[in-house]
Tab-separated table of C-alpha atoms in Angstrom:
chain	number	residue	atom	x	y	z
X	1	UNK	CA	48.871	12.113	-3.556
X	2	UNK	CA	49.933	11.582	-7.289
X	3	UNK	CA	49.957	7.909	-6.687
X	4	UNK	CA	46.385	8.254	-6.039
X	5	UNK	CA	45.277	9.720	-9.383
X	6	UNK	CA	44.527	7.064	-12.296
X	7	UNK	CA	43.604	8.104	-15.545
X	8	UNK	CA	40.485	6.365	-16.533
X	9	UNK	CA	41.333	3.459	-19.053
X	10	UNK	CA	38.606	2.422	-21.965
X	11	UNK	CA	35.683	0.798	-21.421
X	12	UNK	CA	36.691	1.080	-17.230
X	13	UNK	CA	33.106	1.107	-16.611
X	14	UNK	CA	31.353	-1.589	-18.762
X	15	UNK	CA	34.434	-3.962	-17.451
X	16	UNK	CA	34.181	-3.175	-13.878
X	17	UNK	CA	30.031	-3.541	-13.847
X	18	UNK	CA	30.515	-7.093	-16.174
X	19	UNK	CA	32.960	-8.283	-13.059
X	20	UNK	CA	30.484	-7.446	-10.504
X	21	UNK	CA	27.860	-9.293	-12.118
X	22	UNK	CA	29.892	-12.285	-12.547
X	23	UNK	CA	30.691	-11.542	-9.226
X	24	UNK	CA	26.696	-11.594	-7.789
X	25	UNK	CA	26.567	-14.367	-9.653
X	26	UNK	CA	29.152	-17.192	-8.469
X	27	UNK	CA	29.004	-15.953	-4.778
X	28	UNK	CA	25.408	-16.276	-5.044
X	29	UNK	CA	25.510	-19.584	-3.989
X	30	UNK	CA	28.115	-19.115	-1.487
X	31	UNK	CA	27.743	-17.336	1.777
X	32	UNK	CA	24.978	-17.899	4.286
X	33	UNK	CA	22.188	-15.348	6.187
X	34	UNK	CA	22.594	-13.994	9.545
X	35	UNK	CA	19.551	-16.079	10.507
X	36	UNK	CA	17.059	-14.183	13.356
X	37	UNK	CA	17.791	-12.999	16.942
X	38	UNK	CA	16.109	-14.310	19.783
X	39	UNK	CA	12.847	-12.375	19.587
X	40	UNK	CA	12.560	-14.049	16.074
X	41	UNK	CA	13.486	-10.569	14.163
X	42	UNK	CA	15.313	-10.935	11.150
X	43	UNK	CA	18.741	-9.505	10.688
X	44	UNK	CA	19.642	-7.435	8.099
X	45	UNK	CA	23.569	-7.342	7.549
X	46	UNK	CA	24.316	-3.851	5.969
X	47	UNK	CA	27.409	-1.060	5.278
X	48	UNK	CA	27.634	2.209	6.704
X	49	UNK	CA	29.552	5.442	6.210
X	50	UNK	CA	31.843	6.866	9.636
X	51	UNK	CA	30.681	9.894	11.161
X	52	UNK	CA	27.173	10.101	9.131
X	53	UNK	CA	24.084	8.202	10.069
X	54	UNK	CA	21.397	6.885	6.949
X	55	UNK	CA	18.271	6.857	7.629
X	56	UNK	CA	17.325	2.895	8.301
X	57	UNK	CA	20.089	3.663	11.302
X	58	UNK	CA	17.570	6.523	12.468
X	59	UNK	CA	14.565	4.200	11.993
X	60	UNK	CA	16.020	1.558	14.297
X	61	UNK	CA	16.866	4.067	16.664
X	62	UNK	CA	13.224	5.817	16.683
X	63	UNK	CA	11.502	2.279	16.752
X	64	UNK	CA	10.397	1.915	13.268
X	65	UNK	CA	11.183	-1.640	13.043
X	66	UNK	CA	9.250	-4.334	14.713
X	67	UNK	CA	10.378	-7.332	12.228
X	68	UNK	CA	13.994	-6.820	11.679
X	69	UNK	CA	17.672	-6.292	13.360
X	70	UNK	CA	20.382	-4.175	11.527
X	71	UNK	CA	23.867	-5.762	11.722
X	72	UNK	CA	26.680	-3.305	10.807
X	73	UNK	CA	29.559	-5.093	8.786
X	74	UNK	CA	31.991	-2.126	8.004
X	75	UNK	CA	31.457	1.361	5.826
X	76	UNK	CA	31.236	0.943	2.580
X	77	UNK	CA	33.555	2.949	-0.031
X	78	UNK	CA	31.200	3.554	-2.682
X	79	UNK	CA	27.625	2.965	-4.498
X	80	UNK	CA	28.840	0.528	-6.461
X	81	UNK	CA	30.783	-1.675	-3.997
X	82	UNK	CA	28.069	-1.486	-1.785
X	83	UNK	CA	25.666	-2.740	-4.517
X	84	UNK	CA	27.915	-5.557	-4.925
X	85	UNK	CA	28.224	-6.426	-1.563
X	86	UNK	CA	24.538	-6.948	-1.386
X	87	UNK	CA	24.369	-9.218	-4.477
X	88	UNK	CA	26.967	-11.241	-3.327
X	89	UNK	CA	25.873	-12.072	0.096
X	90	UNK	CA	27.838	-10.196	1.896
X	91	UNK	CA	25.024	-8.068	3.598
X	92	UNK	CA	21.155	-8.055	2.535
X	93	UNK	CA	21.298	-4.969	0.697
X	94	UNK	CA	22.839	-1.754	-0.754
X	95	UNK	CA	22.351	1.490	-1.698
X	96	UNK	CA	24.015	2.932	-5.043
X	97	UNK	CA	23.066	5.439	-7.809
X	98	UNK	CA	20.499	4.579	-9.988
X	99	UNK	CA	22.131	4.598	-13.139
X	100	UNK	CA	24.893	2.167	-11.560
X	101	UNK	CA	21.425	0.087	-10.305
X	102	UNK	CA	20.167	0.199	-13.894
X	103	UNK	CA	23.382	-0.988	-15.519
X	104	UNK	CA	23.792	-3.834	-13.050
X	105	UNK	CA	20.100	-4.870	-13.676
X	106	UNK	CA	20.662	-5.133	-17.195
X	107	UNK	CA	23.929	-7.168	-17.347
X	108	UNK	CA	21.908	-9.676	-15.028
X	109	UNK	CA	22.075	-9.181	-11.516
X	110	UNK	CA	19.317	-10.168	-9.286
X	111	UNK	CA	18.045	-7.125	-7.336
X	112	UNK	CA	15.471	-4.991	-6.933
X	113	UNK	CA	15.400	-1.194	-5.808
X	114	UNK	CA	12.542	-0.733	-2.822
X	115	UNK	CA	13.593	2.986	-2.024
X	116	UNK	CA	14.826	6.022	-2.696
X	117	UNK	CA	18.914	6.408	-0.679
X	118	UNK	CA	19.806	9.665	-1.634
X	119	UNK	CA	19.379	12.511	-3.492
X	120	UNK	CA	19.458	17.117	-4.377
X	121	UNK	CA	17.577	18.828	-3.031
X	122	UNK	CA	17.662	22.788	-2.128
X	123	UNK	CA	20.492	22.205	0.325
X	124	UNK	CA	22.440	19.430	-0.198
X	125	UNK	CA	23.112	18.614	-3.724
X	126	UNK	CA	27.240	17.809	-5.370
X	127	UNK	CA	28.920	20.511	-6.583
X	128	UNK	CA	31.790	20.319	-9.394
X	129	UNK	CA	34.165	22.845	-8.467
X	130	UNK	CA	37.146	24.599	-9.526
X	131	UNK	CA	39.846	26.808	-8.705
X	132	UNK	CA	38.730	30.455	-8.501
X	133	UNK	CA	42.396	31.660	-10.329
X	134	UNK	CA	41.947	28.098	-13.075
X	135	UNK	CA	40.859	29.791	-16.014
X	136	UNK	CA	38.052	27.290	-16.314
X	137	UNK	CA	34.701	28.586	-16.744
X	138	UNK	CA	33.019	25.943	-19.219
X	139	UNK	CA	32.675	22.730	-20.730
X	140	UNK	CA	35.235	23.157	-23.274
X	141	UNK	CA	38.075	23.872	-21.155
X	142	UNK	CA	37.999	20.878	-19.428
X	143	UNK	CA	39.081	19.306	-22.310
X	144	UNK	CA	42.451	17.748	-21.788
X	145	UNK	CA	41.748	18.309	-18.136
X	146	UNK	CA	41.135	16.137	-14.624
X	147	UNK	CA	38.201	15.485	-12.629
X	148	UNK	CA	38.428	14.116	-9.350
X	149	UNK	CA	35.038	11.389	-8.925
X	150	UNK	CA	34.524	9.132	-5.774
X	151	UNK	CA	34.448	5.739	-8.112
X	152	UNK	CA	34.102	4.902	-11.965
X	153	UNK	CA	30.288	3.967	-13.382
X	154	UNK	CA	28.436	5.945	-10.331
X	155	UNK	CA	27.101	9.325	-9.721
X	156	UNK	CA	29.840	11.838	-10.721
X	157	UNK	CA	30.369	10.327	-13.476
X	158	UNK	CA	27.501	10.100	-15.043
X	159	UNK	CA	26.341	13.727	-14.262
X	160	UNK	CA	29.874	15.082	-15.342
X	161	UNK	CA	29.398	13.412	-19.055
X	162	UNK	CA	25.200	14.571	-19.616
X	163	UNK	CA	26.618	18.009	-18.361
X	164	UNK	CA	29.449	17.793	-20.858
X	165	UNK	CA	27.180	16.744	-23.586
X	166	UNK	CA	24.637	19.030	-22.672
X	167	UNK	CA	27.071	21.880	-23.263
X	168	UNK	CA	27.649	20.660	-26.790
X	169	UNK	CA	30.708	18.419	-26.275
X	170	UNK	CA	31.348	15.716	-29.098
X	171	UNK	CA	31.665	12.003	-27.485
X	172	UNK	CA	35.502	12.161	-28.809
X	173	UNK	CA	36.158	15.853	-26.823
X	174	UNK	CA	33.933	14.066	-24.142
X	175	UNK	CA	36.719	11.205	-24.134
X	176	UNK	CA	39.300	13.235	-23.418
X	177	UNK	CA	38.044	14.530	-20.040
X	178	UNK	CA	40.007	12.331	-17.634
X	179	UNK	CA	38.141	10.855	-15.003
X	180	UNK	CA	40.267	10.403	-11.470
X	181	UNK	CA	39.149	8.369	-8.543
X	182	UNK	CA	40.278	9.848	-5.574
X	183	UNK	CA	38.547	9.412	-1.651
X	184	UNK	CA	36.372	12.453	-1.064
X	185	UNK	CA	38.667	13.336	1.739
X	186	UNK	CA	41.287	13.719	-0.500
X	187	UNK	CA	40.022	15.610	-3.570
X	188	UNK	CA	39.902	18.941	-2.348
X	189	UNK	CA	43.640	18.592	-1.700
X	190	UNK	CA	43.941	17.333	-4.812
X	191	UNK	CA	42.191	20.282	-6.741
X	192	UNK	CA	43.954	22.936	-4.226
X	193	UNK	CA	47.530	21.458	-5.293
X	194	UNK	CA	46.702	21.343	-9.406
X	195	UNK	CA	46.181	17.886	-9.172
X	196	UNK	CA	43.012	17.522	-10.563
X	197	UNK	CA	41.262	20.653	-12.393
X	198	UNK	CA	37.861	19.993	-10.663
X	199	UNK	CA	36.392	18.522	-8.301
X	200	UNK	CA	33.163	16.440	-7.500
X	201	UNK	CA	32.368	17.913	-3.918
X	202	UNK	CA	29.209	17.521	-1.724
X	203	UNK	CA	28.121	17.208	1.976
X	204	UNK	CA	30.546	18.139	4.679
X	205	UNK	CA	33.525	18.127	2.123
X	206	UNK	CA	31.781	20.502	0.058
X	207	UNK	CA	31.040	23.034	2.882
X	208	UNK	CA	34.286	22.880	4.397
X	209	UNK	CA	36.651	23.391	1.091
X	210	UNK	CA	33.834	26.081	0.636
X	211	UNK	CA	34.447	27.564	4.026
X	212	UNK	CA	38.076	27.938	2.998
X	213	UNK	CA	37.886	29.958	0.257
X	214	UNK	CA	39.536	30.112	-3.255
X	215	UNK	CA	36.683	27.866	-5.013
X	216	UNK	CA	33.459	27.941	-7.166
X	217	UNK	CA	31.295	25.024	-8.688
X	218	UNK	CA	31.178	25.033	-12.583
X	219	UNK	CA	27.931	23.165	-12.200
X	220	UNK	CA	25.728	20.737	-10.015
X	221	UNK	CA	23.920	18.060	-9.992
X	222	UNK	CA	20.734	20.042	-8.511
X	223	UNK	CA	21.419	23.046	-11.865
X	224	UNK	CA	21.122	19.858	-14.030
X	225	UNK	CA	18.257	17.512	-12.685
X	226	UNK	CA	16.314	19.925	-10.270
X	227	UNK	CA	15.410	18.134	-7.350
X	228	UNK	CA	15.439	14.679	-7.604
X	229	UNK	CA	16.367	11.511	-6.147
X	230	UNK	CA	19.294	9.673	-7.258
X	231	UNK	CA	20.064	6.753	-5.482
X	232	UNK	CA	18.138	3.181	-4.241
X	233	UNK	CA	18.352	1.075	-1.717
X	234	UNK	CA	18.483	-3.012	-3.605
X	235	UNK	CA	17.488	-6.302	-2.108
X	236	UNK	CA	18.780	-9.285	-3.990
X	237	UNK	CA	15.644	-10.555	-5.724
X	238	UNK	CA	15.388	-14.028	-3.675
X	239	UNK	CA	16.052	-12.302	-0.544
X	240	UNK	CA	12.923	-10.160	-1.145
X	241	UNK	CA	11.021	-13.294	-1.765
X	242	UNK	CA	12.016	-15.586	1.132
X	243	UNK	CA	11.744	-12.664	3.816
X	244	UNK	CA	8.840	-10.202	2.380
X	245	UNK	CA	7.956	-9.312	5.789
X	246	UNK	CA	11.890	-8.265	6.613
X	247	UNK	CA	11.964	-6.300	3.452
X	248	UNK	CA	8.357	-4.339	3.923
X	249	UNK	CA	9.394	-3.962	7.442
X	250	UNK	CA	13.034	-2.098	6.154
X	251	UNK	CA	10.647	-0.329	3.538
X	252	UNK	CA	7.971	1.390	5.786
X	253	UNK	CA	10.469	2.020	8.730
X	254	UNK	CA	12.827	3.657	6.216
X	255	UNK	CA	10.489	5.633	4.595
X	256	UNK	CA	9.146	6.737	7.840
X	257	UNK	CA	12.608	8.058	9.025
X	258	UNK	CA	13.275	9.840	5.753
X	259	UNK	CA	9.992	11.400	6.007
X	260	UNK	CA	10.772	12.333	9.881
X	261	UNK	CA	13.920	14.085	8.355
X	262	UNK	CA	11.815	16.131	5.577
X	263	UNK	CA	9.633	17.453	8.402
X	264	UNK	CA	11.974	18.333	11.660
X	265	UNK	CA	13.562	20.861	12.507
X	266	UNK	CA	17.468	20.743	11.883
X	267	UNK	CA	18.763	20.919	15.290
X	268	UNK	CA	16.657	17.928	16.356
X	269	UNK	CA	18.287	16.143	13.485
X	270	UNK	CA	21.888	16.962	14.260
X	271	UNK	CA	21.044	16.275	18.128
X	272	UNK	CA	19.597	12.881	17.331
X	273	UNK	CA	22.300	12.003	15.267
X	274	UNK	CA	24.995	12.864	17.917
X	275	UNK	CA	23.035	10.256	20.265
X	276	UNK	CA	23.001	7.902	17.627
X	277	UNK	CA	26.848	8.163	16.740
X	278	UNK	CA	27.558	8.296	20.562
X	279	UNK	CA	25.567	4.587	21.739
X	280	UNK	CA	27.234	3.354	18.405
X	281	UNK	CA	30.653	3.587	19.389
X	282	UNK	CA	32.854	3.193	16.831
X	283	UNK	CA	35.257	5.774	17.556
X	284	UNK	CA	33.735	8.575	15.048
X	285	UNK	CA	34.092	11.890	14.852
X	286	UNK	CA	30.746	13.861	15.950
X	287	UNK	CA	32.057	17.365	14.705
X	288	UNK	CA	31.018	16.984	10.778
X	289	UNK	CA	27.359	17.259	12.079
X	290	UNK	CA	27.585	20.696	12.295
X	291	UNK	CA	27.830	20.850	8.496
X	292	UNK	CA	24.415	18.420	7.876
X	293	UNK	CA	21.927	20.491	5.853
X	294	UNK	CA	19.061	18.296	4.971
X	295	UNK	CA	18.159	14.391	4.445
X	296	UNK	CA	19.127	15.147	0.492
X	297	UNK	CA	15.722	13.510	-1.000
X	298	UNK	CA	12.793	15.664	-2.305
X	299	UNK	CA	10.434	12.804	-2.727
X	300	UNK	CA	8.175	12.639	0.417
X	301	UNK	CA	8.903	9.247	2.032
X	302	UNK	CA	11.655	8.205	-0.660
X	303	UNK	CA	9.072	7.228	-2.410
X	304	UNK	CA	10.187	5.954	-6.408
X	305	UNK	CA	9.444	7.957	-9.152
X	306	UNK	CA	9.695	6.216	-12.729
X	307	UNK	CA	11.582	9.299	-13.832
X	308	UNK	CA	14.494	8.978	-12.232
X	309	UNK	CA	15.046	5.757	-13.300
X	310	UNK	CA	13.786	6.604	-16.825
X	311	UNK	CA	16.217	9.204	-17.818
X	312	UNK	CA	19.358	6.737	-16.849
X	313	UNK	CA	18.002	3.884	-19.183
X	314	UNK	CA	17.318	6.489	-21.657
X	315	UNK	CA	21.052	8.053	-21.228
X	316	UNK	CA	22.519	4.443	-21.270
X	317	UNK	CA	20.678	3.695	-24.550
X	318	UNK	CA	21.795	7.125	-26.528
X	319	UNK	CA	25.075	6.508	-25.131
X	320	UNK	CA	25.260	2.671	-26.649
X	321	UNK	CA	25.876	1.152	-23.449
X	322	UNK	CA	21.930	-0.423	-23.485
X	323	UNK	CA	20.228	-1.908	-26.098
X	324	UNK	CA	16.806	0.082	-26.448
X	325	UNK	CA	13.888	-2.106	-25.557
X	326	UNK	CA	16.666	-4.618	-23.054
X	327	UNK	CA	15.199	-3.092	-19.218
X	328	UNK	CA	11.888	-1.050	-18.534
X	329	UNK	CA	11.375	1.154	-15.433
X	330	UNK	CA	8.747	-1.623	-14.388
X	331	UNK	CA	11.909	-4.023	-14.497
X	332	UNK	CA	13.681	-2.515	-12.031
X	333	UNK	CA	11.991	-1.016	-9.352
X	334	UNK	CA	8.887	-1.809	-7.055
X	335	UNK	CA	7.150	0.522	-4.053
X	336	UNK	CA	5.076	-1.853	-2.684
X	337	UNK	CA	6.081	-1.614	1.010
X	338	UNK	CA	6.459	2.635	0.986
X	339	UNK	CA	3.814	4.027	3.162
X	340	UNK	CA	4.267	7.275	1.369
X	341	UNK	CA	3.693	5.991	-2.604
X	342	UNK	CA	-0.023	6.741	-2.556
X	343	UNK	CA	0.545	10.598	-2.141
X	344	UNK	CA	-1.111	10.518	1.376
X	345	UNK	CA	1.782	11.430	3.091
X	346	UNK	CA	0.974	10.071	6.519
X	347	UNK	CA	2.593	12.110	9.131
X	348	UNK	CA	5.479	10.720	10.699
X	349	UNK	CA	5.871	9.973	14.333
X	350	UNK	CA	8.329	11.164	16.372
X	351	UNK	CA	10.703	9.254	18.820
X	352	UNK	CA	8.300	9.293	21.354
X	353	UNK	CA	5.482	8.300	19.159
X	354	UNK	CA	4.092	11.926	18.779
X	355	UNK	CA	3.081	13.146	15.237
X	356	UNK	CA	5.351	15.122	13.707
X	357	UNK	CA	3.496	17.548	10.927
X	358	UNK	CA	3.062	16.305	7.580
């Protein structure tokens, strides 16, 4: 397990984002699109995650889609790699945190987000936890100390250093909070054996190192935003405008699934998602569905709100990693296709093309 932890070296983040953008941008003229299956429906190439199922999967599977074909291609390991994998080609597009989305945007990658991914909400949020006998009960004493992240320049990382700062951390006692990138099925392990001091936890890794015993969070994401979305789902920007019919099909099929899994019941969910992992087959294990709480985004529809894009150009300015005035919200972000942007919330339909309340 120790050869797993890395200490997080300077500028890790600005490096890693400049190499994915010179990245997006030599492959862009490299690899070739899946074309269109016989029916004359686009295929989308895309990433997954084992075990879970996002909710484009559940719109193919309820019949959302009458334009397009998802092709799995793998699981992805993070926000940012998956980002990257759609600006390079190597699927048609990705979902990451929006701070990671704004960054790349900036340094000059072609993509656009079209819909909220992911997000906190009441019951499913990330939690930064430590041990119950640690001694660590604020900012300040994780000075000096380890915290166990997913990836560099994504999520926990950038709610770990506005939490820091918010509790009156300088950026030099900031510095010296070591980020470590460990795989989520590794970190409680990691924080049990004194590893790591804390822990970025959420979904069924959360519950189940809660379930055990012996931990608490320090904060959360949800304590520090409220409810909000966090993540987008990016097309390349010439994807989006050679195939606008693909991408509003994705959009409004999408948006109706997340909205199906705002407004039904929880046992439906985890029922529909066991079919879905079952016709799938790719060996997964079913069991973590017993620990799914909710679909994670407030907005109706994962429908964009300017805020939560806002607030990461705004912390990537103060923190000197933007120049002020570079991106605006309007840059980055469009909601064209989302049934669900005009505040009508249309109801969704259910699998058998019954409505399903608002």
């Amino acid at each position: 397990m120790l050869s797993l932890l890395r200490r997080r070296p300077p500028r890790a983040v600005a490096v890693a984002l400049a190499i994915s953008v010179t990245a997006a941008v030599v492959a862009a003229c490299g690899s070739s699109e899946p074309g269109a299956t016989a029916d004359g429906r686009t295929v989308l190439r895309y990433q997954g995650a084992t075990g879970q199922v996002s909710p484009f999967e559940l719109a193919a599977d309820l019949g959302y889609f009458s334009k397009i074909q998802l092709k799995w291609e793998g699981d992805t390991t993070s926000g940012p790699a998956n980002i990257q994998a759609a600006a390079t080609r190597q699927i048609e597009f990705g979902s990451a945190f929006n701070g990671a989305v704004v960054k790349l945007i900036a340094g000059g990658a072609p993509v656009t987000s079209v819909l909220s991914s992911y997000g906190a909400d009441e019951q499913s949020f990330t939690g930064y936890y430590v041990r119950d006998d640690s001694g660590i009960g604020s900012a300040r004493d994780l000075i000096g100390k380890k915290v166990g992240v997913n990836t560099l320049g994504a999520h926990h990382e950038f709610v770990t250093r506005e939490w820091l700062h918010r509790q009156g951390l300088s950026d030099q006692e900031i510095k010296q909070v070591q980020l470590v990138v460990l795989p989520p099925a590794n970190t409680e392990d990691a924080l049990r054996k004194g590893q790591i001091d804390a822990a970025a936890l959420s979904s069924v890794f959360r519950d189940t190192a809660v379930e055990r015993g012996g931990l608490h969070p320090l904060y959360t994401d949800k304590d520090l935003f409220g409810q909000f979305d966090y993540g987008t789902y990016v097309f390349r920007n010439d994807y989006i405008k050679q195939h606008r019919a693909a991408v509003a099909d994705f959009v409004q099929g999408t948006a109706r699934a997340t909205r199906w899994l705002q407004v039904t019941p929880r046992d439906r969910i985890v029922a529909r998602f066991a079919d879905i992992i079952a016709k799938r087959g790719r060996n997964e294990n079913a069991d973590l569905l017993k620990y799914y709480r909710s679909s994670g985004i407030p907005v109706p529809g994962g429908a964009i709100e300017e805020r939560e894009l806002q607030i990461w150009i705004d912390w990537l300015v103060r923190n000197g990693e933007l120049p002020a005035g570079k991106i605006t919200v309007k840059d980055i972000y469009t909601n064209t296709d989302n049934p669900y942007s005009n505040g009508a919330y249309p109801p969704a339909s259910g699998p058998n093309g019954e409505a399903v309340a608002k």
